[in-house]
Short mmCIF file of C-alpha atoms and ligand atoms in Angstrom, two decimals:
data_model
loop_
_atom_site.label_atom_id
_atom_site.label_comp_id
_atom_site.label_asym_id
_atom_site.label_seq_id
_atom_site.Cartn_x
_atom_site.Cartn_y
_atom_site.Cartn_z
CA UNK R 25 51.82 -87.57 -110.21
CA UNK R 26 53.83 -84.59 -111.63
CA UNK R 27 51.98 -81.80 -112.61
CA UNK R 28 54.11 -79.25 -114.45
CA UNK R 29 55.50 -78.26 -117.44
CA UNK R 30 58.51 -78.73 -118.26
CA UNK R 31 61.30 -77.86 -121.07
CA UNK R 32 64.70 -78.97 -121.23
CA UNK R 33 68.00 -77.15 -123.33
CA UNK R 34 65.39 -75.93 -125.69
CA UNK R 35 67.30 -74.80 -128.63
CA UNK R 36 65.45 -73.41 -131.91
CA UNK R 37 66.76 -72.11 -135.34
CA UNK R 38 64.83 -69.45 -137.09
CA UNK R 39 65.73 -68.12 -140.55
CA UNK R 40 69.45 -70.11 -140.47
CA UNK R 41 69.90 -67.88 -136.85
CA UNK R 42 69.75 -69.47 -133.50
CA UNK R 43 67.09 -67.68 -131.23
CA UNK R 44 66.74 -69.45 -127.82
CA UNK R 45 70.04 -71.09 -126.65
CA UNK R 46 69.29 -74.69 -124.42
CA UNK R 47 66.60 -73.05 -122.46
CA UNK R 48 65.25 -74.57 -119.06
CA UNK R 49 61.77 -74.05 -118.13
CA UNK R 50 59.47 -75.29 -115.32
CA UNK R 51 55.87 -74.34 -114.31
CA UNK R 52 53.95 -75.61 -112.25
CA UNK R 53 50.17 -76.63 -112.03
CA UNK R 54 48.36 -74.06 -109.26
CA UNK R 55 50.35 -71.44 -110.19
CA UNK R 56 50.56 -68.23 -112.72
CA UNK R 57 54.36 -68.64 -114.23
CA UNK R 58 55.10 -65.12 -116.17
CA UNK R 59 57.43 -65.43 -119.11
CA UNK R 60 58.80 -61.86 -119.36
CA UNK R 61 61.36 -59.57 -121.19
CA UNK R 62 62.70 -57.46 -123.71
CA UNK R 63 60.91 -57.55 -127.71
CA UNK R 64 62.90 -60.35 -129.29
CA UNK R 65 64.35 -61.91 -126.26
CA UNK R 66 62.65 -65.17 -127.39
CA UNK R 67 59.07 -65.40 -125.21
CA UNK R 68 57.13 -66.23 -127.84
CA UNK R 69 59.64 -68.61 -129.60
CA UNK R 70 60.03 -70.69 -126.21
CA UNK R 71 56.21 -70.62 -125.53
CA UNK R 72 56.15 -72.02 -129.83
CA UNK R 73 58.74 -74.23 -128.94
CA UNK R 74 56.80 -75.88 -126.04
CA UNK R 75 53.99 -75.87 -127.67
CA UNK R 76 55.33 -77.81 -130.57
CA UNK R 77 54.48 -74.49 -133.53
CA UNK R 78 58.46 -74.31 -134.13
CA UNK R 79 61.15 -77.59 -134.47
CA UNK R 80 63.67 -77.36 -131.48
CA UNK R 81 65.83 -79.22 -130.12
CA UNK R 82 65.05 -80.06 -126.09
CA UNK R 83 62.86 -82.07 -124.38
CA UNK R 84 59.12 -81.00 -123.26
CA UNK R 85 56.90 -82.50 -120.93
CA UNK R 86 53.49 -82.05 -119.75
CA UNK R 87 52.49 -83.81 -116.59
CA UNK R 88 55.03 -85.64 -116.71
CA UNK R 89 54.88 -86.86 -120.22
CA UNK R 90 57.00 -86.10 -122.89
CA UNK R 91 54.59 -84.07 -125.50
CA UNK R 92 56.46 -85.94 -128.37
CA UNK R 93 54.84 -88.88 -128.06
CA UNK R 94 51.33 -87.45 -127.24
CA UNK R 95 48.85 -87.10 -130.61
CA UNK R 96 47.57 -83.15 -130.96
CA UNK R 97 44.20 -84.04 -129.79
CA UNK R 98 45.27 -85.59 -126.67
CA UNK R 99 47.81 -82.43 -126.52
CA UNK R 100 44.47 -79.99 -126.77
CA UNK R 101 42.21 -82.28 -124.13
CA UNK R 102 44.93 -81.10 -121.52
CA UNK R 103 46.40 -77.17 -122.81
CA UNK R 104 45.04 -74.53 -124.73
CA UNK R 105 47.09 -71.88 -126.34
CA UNK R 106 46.65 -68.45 -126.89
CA UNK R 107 48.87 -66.85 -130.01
CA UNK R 108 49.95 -63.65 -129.50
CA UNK R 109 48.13 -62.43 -132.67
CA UNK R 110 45.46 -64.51 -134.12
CA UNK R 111 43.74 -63.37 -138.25
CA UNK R 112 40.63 -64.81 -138.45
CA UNK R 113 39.54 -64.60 -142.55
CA UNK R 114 36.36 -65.76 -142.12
CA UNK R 115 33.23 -64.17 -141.36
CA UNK R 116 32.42 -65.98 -138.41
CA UNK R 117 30.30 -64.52 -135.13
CA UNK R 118 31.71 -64.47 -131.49
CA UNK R 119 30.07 -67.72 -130.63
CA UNK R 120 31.02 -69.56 -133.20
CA UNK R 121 35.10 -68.91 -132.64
CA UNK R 122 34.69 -69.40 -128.91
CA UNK R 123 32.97 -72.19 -129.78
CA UNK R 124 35.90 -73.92 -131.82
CA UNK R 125 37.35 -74.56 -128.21
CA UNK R 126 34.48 -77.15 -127.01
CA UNK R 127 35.32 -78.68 -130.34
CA UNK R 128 39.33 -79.08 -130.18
CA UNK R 129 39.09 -79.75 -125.90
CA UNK R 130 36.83 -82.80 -126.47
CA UNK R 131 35.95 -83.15 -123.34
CA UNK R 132 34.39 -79.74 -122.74
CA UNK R 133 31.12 -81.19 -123.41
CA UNK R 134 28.90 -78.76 -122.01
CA UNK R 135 27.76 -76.76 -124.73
CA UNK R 136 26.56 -73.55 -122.30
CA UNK R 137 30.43 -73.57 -121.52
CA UNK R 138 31.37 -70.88 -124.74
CA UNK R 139 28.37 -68.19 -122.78
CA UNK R 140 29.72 -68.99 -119.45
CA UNK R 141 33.16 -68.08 -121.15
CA UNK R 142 32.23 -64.94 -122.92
CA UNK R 143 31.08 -63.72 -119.71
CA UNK R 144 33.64 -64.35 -117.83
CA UNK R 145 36.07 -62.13 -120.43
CA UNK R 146 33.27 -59.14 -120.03
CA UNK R 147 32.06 -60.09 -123.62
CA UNK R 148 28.62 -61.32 -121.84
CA UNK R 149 25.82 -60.19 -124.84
CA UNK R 150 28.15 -60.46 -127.85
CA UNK R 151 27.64 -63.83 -128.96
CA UNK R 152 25.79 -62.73 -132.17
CA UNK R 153 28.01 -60.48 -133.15
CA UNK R 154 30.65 -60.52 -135.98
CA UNK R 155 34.02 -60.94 -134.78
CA UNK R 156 35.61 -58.97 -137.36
CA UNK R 157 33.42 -55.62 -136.38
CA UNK R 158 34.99 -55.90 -133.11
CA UNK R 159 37.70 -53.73 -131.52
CA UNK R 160 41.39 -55.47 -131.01
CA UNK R 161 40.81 -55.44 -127.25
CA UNK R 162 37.22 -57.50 -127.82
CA UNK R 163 39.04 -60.08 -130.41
CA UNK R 164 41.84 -60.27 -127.87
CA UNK R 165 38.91 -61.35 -125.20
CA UNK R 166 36.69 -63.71 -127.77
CA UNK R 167 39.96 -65.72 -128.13
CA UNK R 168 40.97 -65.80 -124.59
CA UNK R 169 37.31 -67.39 -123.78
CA UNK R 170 38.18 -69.76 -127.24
CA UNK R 171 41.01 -71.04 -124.80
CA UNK R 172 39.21 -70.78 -121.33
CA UNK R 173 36.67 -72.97 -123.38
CA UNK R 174 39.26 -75.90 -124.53
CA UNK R 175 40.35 -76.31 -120.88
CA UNK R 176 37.46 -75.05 -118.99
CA UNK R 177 38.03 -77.99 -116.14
CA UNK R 178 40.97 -77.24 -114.28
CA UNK R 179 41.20 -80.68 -113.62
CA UNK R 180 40.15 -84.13 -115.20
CA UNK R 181 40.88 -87.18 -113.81
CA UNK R 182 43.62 -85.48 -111.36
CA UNK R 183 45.68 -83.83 -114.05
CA UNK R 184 45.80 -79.92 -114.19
CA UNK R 185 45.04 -78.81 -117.65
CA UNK R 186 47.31 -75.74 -118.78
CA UNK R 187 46.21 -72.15 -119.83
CA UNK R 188 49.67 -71.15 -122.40
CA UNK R 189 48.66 -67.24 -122.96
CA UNK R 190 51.29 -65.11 -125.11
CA UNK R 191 50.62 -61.20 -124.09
CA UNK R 192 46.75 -61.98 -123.11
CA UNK R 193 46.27 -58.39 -121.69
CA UNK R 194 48.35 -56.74 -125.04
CA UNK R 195 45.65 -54.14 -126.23
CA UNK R 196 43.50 -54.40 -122.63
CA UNK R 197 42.25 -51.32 -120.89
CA UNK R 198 43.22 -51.75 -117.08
CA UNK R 199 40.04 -52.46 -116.38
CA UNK R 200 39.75 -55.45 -118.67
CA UNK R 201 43.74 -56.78 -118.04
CA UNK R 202 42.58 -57.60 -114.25
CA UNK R 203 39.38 -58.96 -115.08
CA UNK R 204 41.95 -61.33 -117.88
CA UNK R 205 44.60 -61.33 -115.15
CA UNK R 206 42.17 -62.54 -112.27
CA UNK R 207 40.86 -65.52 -114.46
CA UNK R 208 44.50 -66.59 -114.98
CA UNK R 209 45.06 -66.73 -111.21
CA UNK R 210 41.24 -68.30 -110.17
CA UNK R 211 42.11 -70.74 -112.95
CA UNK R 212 45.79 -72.14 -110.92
CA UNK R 213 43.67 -71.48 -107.77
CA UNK R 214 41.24 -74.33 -109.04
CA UNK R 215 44.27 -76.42 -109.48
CA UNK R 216 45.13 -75.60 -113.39
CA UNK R 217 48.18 -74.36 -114.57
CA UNK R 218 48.95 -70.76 -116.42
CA UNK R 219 51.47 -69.89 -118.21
CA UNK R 220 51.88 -66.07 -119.67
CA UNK R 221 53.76 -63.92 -121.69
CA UNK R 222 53.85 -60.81 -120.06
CA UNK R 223 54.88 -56.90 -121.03
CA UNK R 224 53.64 -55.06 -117.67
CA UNK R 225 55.89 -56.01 -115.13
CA UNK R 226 53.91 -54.71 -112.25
CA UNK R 227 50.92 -56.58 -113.45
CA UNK R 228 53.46 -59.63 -113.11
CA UNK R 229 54.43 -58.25 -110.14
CA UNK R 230 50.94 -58.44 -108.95
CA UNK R 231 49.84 -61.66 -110.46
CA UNK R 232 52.43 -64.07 -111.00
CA UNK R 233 53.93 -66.44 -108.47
CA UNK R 234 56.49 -67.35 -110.49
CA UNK R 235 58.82 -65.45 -112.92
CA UNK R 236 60.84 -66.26 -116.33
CA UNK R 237 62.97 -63.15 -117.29
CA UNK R 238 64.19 -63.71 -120.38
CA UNK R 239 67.37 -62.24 -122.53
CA UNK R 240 68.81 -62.61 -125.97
CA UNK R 241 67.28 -66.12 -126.25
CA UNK R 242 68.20 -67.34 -122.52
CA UNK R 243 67.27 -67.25 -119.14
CA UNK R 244 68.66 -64.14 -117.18
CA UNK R 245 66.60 -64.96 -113.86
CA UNK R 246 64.19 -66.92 -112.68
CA UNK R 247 62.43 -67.02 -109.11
CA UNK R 248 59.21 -65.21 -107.54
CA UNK R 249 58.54 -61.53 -108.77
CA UNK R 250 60.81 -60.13 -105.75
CA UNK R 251 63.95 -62.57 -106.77
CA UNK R 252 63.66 -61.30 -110.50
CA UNK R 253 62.24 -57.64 -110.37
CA UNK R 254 65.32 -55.94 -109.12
CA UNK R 255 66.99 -52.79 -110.00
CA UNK R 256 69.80 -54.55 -110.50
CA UNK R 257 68.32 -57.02 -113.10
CA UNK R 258 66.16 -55.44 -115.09
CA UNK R 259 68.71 -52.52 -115.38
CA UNK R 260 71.28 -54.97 -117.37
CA UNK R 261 68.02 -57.01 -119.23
CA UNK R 262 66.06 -53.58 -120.55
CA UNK R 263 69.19 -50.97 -120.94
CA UNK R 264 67.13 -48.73 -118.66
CA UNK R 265 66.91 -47.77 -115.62
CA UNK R 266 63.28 -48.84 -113.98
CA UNK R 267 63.45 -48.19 -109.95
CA UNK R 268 61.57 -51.33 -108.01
CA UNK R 269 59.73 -50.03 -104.34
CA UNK R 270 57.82 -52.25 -102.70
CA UNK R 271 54.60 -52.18 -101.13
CA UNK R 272 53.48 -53.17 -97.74
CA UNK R 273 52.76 -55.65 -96.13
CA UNK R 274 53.39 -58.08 -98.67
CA UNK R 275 56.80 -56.16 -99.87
CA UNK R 276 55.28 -57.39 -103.41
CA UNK R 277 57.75 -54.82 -105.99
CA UNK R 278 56.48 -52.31 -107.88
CA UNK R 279 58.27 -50.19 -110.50
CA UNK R 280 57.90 -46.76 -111.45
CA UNK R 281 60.09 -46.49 -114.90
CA UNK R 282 61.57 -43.00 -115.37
CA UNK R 283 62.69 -40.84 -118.67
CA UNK R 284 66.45 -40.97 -118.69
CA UNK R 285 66.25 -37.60 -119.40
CA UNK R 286 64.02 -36.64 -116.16
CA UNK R 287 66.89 -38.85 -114.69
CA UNK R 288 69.75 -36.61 -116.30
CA UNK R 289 68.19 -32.98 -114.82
CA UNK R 290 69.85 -32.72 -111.17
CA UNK R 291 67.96 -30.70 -109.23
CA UNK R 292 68.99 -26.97 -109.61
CA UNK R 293 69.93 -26.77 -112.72
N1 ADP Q 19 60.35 -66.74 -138.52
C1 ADP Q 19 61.44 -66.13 -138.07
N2 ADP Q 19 62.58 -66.05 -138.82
C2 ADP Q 19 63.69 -65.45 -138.35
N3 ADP Q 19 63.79 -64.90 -137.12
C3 ADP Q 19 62.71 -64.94 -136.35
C4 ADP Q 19 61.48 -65.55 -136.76
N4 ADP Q 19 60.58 -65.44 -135.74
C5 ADP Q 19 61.22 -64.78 -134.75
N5 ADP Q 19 62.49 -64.48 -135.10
C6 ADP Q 19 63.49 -63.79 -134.27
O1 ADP Q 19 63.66 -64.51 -133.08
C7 ADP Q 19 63.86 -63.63 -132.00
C8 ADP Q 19 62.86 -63.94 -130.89
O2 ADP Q 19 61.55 -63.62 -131.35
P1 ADP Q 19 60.29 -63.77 -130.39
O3 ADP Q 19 60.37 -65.08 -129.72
O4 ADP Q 19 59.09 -63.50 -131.22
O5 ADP Q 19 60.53 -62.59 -129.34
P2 ADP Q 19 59.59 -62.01 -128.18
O6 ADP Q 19 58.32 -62.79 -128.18
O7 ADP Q 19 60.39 -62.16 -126.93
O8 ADP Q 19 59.40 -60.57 -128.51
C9 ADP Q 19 63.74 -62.22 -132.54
O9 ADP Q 19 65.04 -61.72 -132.77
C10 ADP Q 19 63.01 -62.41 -133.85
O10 ADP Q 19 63.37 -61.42 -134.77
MG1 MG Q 20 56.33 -62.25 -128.52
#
């Protein structure tokens, strides 16, 4: 069986402009895949575009299967997807969003699985609460467990269902982005698959197996976090220059950005 996620030559039109330019795409099922790069490169378009929220040209497939000829509740029994901003106008309480997710994954039929999920995004205790008197780093959390919800199998009947997360850990204290970034990865350790939009690249560095830096609506690099994080690369893809060490033993990059004009002082002057 194939067990990724695929896009082919993804092209999209927004606003009579073309944004993403016959993008190629692959992630795979056990593994965290981290869409990253500059605002406006196109992450969130491509994730849209895969996702089936913007018309593109391009081919997608989950699993194998080409999502165009899947029905959108057979799409939500096997991904979830987590917009980068969601409004809720309603006044609804904590449970009841997270709960929306056992309704749209159909076969989350466990109804303690929306508790189990709140806890597992630190929100353990806030069911009864009103989402809208929550901070933006507690909403960001009630919908990632709305998601974890939908999918909260890894696997049924020896598929991997699919975690698509644009910026999960956006507004996240660094205590809270690891607890957010260590579901993503126990999730493809179970056998599911993750996909993320990601700012912090040494929290990709850290988390992803798998890296998509993207540019001006195409692919500049793809490969593990060592192939793509390079001086070299994210030089020409940010305009800046970030410096990339690594860390024993695993030689896993990390990058310690730099003012340009701490850069421009030469010592003794
Ligand atoms: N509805 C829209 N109409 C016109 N242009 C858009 C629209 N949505 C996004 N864009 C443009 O498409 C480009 C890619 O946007 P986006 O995918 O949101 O970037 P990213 O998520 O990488 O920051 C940007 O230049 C953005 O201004
Ligand atoms: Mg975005």
């Amino acid at each position: 069986m194939i067990t990724s996620m695929e896009a082919r030559n993804i092209s999209v039109k927004l606003g009579g402009k073309e944004v993403l330019h016959g993008v190629d795409f692959t992630a795979r099922s056990g593994k965290v895949t981290a869409i990253v790069g500059p605002n406006g490169s196109g992450k969130t378009t491509l994730l849209r575009a895969m996702t089936g929220e913007v018309p593109h040209h391009g081919q997608v497939s989950l699993n194998g299967v080409d999502v165009a000829s899947l029905q959108p509740w057979q799409l939500a029994a096997i991904r979830a997807v987590q917009p980068q901003s969601s409004t809720i106008a309603f006044p609804f309480t904590v449970l009841e969003i997270v709960r929306l997710g056992l309704s749209a994954g159909l076969s989350a039929a466990d109804s303690s699985v929306p508790l189990q999920a709140l806890a597992c995004v630190g929100l353990g205790g806030f069911a009864g609460r009103m989402y809208q008197d929550l901070s933006g780093g507690e909403q960001q959390r009630v919908q990632l467990a709305r998601v974890i919800t939908q999918v909260w199998e890894p696997i049924v009947d020896n598929a991997p269902r699919w975690l698509i997360l644009d910026e999960p850990v956006a507004s996240l204290d660094i205590g809270h982005q690891f607890t957010v970034m260590d579901l993503a990865r126990s999730y493809a350790a179970r056998g599911g698959g993750v996909v993320a939009v990601m700012h912090d690249l040494n929290l990709t560095a850290m988390f992803a197996d798998h890296v998509v830096l993207m540019q001006a609506g195409q692919v500049a690099a793809t490969g593990s976090p060592a192939q793509v994080l390079t001086n070299e690369t994210l030089a020409s893809t940010y305009g800046c220059p970030i410096p990339v060490n690594t860390t024993p033993p695993a030689e896993m990059p990390f990058l310690l950005p730099q003012a340009r004009v701490a850069l421009a002082i030469q010592p003794g002057e």
